[in-house]
PDB file of C-alpha atoms in Angstrom:
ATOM      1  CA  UNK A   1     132.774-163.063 137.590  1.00  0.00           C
ATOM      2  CA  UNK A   2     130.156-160.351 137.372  1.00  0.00           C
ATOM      3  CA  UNK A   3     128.666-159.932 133.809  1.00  0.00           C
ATOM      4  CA  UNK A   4     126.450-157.199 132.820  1.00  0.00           C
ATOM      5  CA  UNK A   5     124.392-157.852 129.644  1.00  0.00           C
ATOM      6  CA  UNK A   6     122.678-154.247 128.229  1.00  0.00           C
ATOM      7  CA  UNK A   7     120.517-153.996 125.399  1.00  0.00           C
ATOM      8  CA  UNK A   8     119.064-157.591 125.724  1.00  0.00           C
ATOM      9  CA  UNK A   9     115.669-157.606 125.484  1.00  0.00           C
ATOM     10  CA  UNK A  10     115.876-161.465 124.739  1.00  0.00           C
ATOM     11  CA  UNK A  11     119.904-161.916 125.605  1.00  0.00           C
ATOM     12  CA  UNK A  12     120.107-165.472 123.964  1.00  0.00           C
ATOM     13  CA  UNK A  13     124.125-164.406 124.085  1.00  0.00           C
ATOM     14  CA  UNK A  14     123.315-165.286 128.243  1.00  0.00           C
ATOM     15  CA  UNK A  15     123.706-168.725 127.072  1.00  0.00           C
ATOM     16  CA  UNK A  16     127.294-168.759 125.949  1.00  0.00           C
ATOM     17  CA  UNK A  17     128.214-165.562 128.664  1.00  0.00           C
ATOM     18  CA  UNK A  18     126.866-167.493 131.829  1.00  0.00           C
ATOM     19  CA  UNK A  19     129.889-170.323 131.305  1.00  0.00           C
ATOM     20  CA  UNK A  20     132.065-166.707 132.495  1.00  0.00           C
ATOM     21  CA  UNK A  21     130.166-165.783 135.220  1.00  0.00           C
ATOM     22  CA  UNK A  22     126.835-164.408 136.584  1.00  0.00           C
ATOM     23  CA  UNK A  23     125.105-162.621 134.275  1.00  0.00           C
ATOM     24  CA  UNK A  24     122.774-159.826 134.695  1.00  0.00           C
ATOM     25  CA  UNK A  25     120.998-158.698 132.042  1.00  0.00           C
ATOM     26  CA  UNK A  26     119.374-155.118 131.023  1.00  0.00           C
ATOM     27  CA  UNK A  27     116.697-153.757 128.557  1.00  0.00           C
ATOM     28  CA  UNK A  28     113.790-151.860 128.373  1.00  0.00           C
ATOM     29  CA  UNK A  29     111.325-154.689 127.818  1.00  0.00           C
ATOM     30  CA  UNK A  30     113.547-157.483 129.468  1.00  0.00           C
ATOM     31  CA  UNK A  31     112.162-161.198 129.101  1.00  0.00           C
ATOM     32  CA  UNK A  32     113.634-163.764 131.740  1.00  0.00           C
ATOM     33  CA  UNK A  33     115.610-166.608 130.392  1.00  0.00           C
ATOM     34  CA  UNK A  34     117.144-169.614 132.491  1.00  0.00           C
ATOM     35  CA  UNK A  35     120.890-168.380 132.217  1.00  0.00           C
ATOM     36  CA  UNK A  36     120.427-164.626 133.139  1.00  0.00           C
ATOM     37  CA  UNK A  37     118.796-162.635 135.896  1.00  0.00           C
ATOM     38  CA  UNK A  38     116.277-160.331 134.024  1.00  0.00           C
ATOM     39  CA  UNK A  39     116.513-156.125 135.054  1.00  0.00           C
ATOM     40  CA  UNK A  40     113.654-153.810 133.407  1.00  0.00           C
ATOM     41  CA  UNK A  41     115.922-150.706 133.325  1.00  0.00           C
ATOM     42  CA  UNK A  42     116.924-148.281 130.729  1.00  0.00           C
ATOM     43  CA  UNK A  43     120.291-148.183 129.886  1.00  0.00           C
ATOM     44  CA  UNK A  44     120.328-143.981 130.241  1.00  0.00           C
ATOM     45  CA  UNK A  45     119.654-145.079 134.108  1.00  0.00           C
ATOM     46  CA  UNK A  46     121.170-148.080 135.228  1.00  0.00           C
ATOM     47  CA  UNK A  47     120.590-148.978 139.269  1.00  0.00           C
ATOM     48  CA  UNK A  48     124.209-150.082 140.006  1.00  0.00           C
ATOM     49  CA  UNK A  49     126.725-149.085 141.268  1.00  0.00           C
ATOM     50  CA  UNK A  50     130.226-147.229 140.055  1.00  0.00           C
ATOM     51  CA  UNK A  51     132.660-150.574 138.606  1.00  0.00           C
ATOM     52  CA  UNK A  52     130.142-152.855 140.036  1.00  0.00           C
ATOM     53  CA  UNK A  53     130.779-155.620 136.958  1.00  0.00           C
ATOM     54  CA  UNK A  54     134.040-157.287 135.835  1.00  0.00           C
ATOM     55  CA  UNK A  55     132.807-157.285 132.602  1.00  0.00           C
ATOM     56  CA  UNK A  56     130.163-155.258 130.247  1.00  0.00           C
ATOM     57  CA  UNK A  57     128.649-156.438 127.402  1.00  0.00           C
ATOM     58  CA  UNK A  58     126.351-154.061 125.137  1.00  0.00           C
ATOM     59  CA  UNK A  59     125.363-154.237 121.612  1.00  0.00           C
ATOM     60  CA  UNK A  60     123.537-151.050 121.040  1.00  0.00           C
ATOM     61  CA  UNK A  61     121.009-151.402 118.457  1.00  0.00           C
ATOM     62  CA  UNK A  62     122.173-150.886 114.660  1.00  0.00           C
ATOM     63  CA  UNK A  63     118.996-150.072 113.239  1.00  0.00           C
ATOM     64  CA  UNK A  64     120.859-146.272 112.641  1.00  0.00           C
ATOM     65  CA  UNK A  65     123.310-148.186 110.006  1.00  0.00           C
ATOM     66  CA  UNK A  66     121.308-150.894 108.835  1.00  0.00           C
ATOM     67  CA  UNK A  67     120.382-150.410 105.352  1.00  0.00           C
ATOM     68  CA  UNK A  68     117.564-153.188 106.974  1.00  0.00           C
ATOM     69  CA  UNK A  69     116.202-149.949 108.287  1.00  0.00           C
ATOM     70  CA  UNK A  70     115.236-148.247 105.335  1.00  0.00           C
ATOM     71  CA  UNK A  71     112.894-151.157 103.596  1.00  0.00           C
ATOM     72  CA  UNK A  72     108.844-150.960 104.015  1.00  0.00           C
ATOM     73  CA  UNK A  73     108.180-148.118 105.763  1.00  0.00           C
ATOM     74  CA  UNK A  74     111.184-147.697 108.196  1.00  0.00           C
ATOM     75  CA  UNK A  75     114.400-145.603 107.685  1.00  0.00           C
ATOM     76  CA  UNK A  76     117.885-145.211 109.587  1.00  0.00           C
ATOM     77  CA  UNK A  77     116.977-142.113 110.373  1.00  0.00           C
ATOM     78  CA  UNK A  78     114.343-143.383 112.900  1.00  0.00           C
ATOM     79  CA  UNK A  79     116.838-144.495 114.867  1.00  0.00           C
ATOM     80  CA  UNK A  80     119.095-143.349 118.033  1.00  0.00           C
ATOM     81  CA  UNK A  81     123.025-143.648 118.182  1.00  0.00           C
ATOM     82  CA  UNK A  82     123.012-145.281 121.441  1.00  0.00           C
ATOM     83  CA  UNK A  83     127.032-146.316 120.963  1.00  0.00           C
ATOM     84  CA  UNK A  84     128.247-143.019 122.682  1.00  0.00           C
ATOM     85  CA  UNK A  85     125.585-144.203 125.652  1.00  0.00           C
ATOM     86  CA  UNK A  86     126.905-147.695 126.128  1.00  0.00           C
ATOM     87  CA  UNK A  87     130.806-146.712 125.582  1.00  0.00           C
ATOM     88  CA  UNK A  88     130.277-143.865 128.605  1.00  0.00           C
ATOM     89  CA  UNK A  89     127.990-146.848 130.903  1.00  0.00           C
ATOM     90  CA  UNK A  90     130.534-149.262 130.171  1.00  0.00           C
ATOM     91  CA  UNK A  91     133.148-146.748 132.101  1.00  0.00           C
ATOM     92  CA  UNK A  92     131.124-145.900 134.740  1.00  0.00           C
ATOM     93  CA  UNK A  93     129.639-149.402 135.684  1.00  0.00           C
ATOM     94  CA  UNK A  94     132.347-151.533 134.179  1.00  0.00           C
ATOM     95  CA  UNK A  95     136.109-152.812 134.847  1.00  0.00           C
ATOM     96  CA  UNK A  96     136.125-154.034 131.159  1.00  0.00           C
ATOM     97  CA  UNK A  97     133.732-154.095 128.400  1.00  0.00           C
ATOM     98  CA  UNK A  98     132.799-155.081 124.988  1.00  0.00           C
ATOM     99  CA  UNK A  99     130.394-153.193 122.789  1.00  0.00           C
ATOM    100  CA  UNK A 100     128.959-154.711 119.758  1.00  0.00           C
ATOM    101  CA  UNK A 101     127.413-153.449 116.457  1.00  0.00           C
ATOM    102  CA  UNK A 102     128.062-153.432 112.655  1.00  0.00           C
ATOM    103  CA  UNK A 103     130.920-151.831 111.470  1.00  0.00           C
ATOM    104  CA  UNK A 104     130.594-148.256 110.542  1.00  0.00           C
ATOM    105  CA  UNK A 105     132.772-145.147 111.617  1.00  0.00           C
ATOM    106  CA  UNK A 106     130.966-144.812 114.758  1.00  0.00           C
ATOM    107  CA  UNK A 107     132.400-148.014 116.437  1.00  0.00           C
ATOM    108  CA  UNK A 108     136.168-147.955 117.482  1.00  0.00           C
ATOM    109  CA  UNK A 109     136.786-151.949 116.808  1.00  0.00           C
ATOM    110  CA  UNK A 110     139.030-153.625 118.675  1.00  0.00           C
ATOM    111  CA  UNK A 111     138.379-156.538 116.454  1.00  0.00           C
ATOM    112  CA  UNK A 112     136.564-157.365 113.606  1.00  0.00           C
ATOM    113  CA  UNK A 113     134.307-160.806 112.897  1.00  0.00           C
ATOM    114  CA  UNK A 114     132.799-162.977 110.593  1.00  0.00           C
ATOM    115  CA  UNK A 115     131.293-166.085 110.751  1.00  0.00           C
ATOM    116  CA  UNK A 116     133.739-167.246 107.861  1.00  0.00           C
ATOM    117  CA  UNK A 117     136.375-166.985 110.635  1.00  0.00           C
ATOM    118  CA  UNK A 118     134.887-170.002 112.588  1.00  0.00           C
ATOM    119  CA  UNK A 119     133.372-172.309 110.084  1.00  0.00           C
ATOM    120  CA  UNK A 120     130.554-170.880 109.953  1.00  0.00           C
ATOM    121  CA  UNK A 121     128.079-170.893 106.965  1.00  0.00           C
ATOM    122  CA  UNK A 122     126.972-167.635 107.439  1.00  0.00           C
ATOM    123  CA  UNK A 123     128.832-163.812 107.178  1.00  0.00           C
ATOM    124  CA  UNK A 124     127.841-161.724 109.796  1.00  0.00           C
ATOM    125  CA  UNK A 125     129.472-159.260 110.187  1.00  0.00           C
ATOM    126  CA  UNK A 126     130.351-157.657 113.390  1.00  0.00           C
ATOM    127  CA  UNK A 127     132.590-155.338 114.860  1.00  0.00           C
ATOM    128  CA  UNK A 128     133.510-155.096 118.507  1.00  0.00           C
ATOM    129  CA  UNK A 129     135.007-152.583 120.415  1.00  0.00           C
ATOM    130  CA  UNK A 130     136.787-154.190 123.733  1.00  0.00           C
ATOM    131  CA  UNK A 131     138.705-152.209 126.855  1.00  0.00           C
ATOM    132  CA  UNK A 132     141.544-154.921 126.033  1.00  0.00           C
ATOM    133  CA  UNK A 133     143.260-156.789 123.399  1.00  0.00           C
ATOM    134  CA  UNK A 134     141.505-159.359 120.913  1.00  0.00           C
ATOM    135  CA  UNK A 135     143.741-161.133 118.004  1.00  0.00           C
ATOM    136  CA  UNK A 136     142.358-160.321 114.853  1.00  0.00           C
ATOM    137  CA  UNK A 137     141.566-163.479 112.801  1.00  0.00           C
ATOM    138  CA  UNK A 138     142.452-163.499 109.223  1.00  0.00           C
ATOM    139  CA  UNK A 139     139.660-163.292 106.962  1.00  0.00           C
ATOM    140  CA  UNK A 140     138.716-165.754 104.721  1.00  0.00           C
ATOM    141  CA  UNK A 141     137.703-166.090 101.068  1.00  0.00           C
ATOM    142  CA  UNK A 142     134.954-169.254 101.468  1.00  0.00           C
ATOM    143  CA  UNK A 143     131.763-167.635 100.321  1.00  0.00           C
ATOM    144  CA  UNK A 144     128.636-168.114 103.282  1.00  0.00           C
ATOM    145  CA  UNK A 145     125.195-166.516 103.067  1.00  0.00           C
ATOM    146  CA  UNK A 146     125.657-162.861 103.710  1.00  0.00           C
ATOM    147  CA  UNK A 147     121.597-161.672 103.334  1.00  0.00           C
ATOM    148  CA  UNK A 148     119.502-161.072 106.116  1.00  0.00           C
ATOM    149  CA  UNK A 149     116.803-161.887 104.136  1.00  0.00           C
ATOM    150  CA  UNK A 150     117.859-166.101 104.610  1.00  0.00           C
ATOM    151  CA  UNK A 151     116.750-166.323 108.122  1.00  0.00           C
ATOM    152  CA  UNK A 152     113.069-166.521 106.831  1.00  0.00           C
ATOM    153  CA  UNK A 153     114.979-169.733 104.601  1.00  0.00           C
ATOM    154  CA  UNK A 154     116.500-172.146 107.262  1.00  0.00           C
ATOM    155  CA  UNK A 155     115.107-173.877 109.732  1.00  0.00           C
ATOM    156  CA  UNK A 156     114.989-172.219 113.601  1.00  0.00           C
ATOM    157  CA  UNK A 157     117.733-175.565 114.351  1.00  0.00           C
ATOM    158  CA  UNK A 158     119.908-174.899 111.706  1.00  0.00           C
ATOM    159  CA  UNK A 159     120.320-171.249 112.841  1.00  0.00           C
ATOM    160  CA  UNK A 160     120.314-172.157 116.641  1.00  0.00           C
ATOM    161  CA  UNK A 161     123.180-174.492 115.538  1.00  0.00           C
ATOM    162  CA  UNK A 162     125.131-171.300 113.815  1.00  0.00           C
ATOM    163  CA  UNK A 163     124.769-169.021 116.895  1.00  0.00           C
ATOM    164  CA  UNK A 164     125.589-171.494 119.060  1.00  0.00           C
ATOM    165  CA  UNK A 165     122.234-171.250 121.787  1.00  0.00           C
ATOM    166  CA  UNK A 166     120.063-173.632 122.972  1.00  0.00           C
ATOM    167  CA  UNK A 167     117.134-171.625 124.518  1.00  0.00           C
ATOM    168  CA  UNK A 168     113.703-170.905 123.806  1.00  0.00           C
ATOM    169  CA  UNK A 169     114.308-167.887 121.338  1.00  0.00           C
ATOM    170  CA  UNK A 170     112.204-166.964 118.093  1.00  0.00           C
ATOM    171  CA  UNK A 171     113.652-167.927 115.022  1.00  0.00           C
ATOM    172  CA  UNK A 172     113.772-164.464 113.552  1.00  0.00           C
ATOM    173  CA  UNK A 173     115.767-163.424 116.917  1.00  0.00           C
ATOM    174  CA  UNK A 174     118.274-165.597 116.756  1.00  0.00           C
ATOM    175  CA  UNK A 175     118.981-165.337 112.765  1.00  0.00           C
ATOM    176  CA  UNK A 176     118.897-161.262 113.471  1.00  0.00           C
ATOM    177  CA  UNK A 177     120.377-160.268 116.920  1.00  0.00           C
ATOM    178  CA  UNK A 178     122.050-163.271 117.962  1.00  0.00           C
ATOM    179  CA  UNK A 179     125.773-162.571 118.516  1.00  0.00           C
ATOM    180  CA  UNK A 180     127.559-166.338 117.339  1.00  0.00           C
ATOM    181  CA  UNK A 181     128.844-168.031 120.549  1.00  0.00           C
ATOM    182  CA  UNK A 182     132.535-168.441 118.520  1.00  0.00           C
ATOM    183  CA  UNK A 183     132.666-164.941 118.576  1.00  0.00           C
ATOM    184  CA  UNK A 184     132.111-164.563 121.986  1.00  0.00           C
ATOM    185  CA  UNK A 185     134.531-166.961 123.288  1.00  0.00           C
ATOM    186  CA  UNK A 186     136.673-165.478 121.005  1.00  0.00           C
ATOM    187  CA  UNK A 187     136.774-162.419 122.273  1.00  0.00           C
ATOM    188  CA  UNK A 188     136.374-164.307 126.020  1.00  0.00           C
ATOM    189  CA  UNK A 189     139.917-165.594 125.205  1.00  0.00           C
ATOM    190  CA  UNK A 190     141.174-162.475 124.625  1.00  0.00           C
ATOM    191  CA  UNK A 191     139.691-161.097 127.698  1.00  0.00           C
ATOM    192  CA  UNK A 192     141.066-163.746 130.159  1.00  0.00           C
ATOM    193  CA  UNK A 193     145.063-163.569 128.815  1.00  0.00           C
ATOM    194  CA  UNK A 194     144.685-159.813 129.573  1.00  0.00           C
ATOM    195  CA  UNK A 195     143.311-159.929 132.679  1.00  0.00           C
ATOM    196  CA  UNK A 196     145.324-162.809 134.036  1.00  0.00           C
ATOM    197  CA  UNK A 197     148.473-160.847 132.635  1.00  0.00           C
ATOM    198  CA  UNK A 198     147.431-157.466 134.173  1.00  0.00           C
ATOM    199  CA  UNK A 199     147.098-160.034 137.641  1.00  0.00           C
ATOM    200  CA  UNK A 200     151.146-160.622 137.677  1.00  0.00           C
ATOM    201  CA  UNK A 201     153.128-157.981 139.780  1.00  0.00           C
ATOM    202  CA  UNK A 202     156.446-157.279 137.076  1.00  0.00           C
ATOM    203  CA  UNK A 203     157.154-154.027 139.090  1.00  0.00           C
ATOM    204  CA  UNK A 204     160.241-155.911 140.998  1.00  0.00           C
ATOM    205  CA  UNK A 205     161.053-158.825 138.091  1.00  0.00           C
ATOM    206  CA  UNK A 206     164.558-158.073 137.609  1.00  0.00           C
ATOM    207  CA  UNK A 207     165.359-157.797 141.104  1.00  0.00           C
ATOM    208  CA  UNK A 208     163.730-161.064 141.967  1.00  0.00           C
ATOM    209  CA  UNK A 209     165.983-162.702 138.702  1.00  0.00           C
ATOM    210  CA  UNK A 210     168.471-161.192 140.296  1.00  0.00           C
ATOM    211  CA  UNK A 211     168.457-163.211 143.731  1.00  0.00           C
ATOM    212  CA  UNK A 212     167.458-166.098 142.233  1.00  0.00           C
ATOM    213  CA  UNK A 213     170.460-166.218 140.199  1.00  0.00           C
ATOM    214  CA  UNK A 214     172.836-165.411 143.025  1.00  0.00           C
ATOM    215  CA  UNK A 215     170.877-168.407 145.252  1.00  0.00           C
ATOM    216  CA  UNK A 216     171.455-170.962 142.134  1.00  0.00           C
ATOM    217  CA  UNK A 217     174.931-169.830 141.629  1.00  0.00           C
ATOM    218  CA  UNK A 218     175.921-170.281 145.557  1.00  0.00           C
ATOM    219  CA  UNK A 219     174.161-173.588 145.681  1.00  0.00           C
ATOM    220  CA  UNK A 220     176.271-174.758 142.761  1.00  0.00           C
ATOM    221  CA  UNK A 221     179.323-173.772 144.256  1.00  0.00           C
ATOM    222  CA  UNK A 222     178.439-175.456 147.808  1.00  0.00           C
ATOM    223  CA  UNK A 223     179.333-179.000 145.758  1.00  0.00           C
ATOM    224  CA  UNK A 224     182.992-177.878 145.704  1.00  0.00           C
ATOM    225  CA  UNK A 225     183.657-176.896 149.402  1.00  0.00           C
TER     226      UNK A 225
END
């Protein structure tokens, strides 16, 4: 399968995603990793081609939501939208897709996430918006760190164990902008019952019932003559 990977800079997410398929993997400042193929691109003007990918992945930045944003110096207003940009790129360059970001009313979410969900001990929240179905997973009471501010708290191995990756990947990153691998083979699950329904050809179901009735009926009464 053909993955594309957009707005990942660092794309420790490659790590669970490559187990799918090949992934290729887009940002402005792109670093290579060992389970991608690195493209310096900008996402306004990707160098593919119409439906090249089976599946898009893109997790905008949320810097325009994140009440991060507005501490020290910084505020959400510094930042872009860039959800309308990766919902009309997923179209063009993508049979399916997922796009990524906190919830807010600017994401459509197909499905909702929290590290609660999956055992996790931490919250993250996340909501995705996917070109097919996900189940939703109830959500749980258990209390988990929720603050940001813990990933300067736990070691780098005790959050590389909580997002499920294994490369070499700050710290900071993969406390901040690391998508959990649960979640994504969540939503992977979801993704391969749809597609592998959508594969079956129903369009002449009855008829075939039909003559395989008739064939079991005259084979039963074959005993008798």
């Amino acid at each position: 399968m053909r993955i594309l990977h957009c707005f990942a800079d660092t794309g420790a997410e490659a790590d669970t995603l490559q187990h799918y398929g090949n992934v290729v993997r887009v940002g402005i400042d792109a670093e290579p990793n060992a389970t991608s193929q690195a493209i310096q691109a900008d996402v306004h003007k990707l160098p593919f081609q119409p439906k090249q990918f089976d599946l898009g992945w893109f997790h905008p930045p949320c810097g325009f939501v994140s009440p991060m944003s507005d501490t020290g110096n910084g505020s959400r207003k510094d930042w872009d939208n860039l959800i309308p940009l990766a919902r009309e790129q997923a179209r063009r360059y993508c049979k399916h897709w997922v796009i990524e970001n906190k919830p807010s009313e600017y994401i459509n979410p197909t499905v909702e996430l929290t590290g609660h969900m999956f055992g996790l001990g931490i919250e993250y929240e996340r909501a995705f918006e996917c070109s097919f179905p996900v189940d939703q997973p109830a959500r749980q009471s258990k209390l988990a760190e929720s603050t940001p501010f813990f990933y300067s708290e736990k070691s780098k191995g005790w959050w590389m164990g909580q997002k499920g990756c294994s490369g070499e990947y700050s710290k900071e990153h993969v406390a901040k902008n690391t998508i959990p691998s649960a979640y994504i083979n969540h939503i992977m699950a979801g993704y391969s019952e749809h597609v592998n329904a959508t594969e079956q050809d129903y369009s002449e179901y009855d008829k075939r019932m039909q003559t395989q009735r008739r064939e079991s009926e005259n084979a039963e009464l074959e005993q008798y003559l």
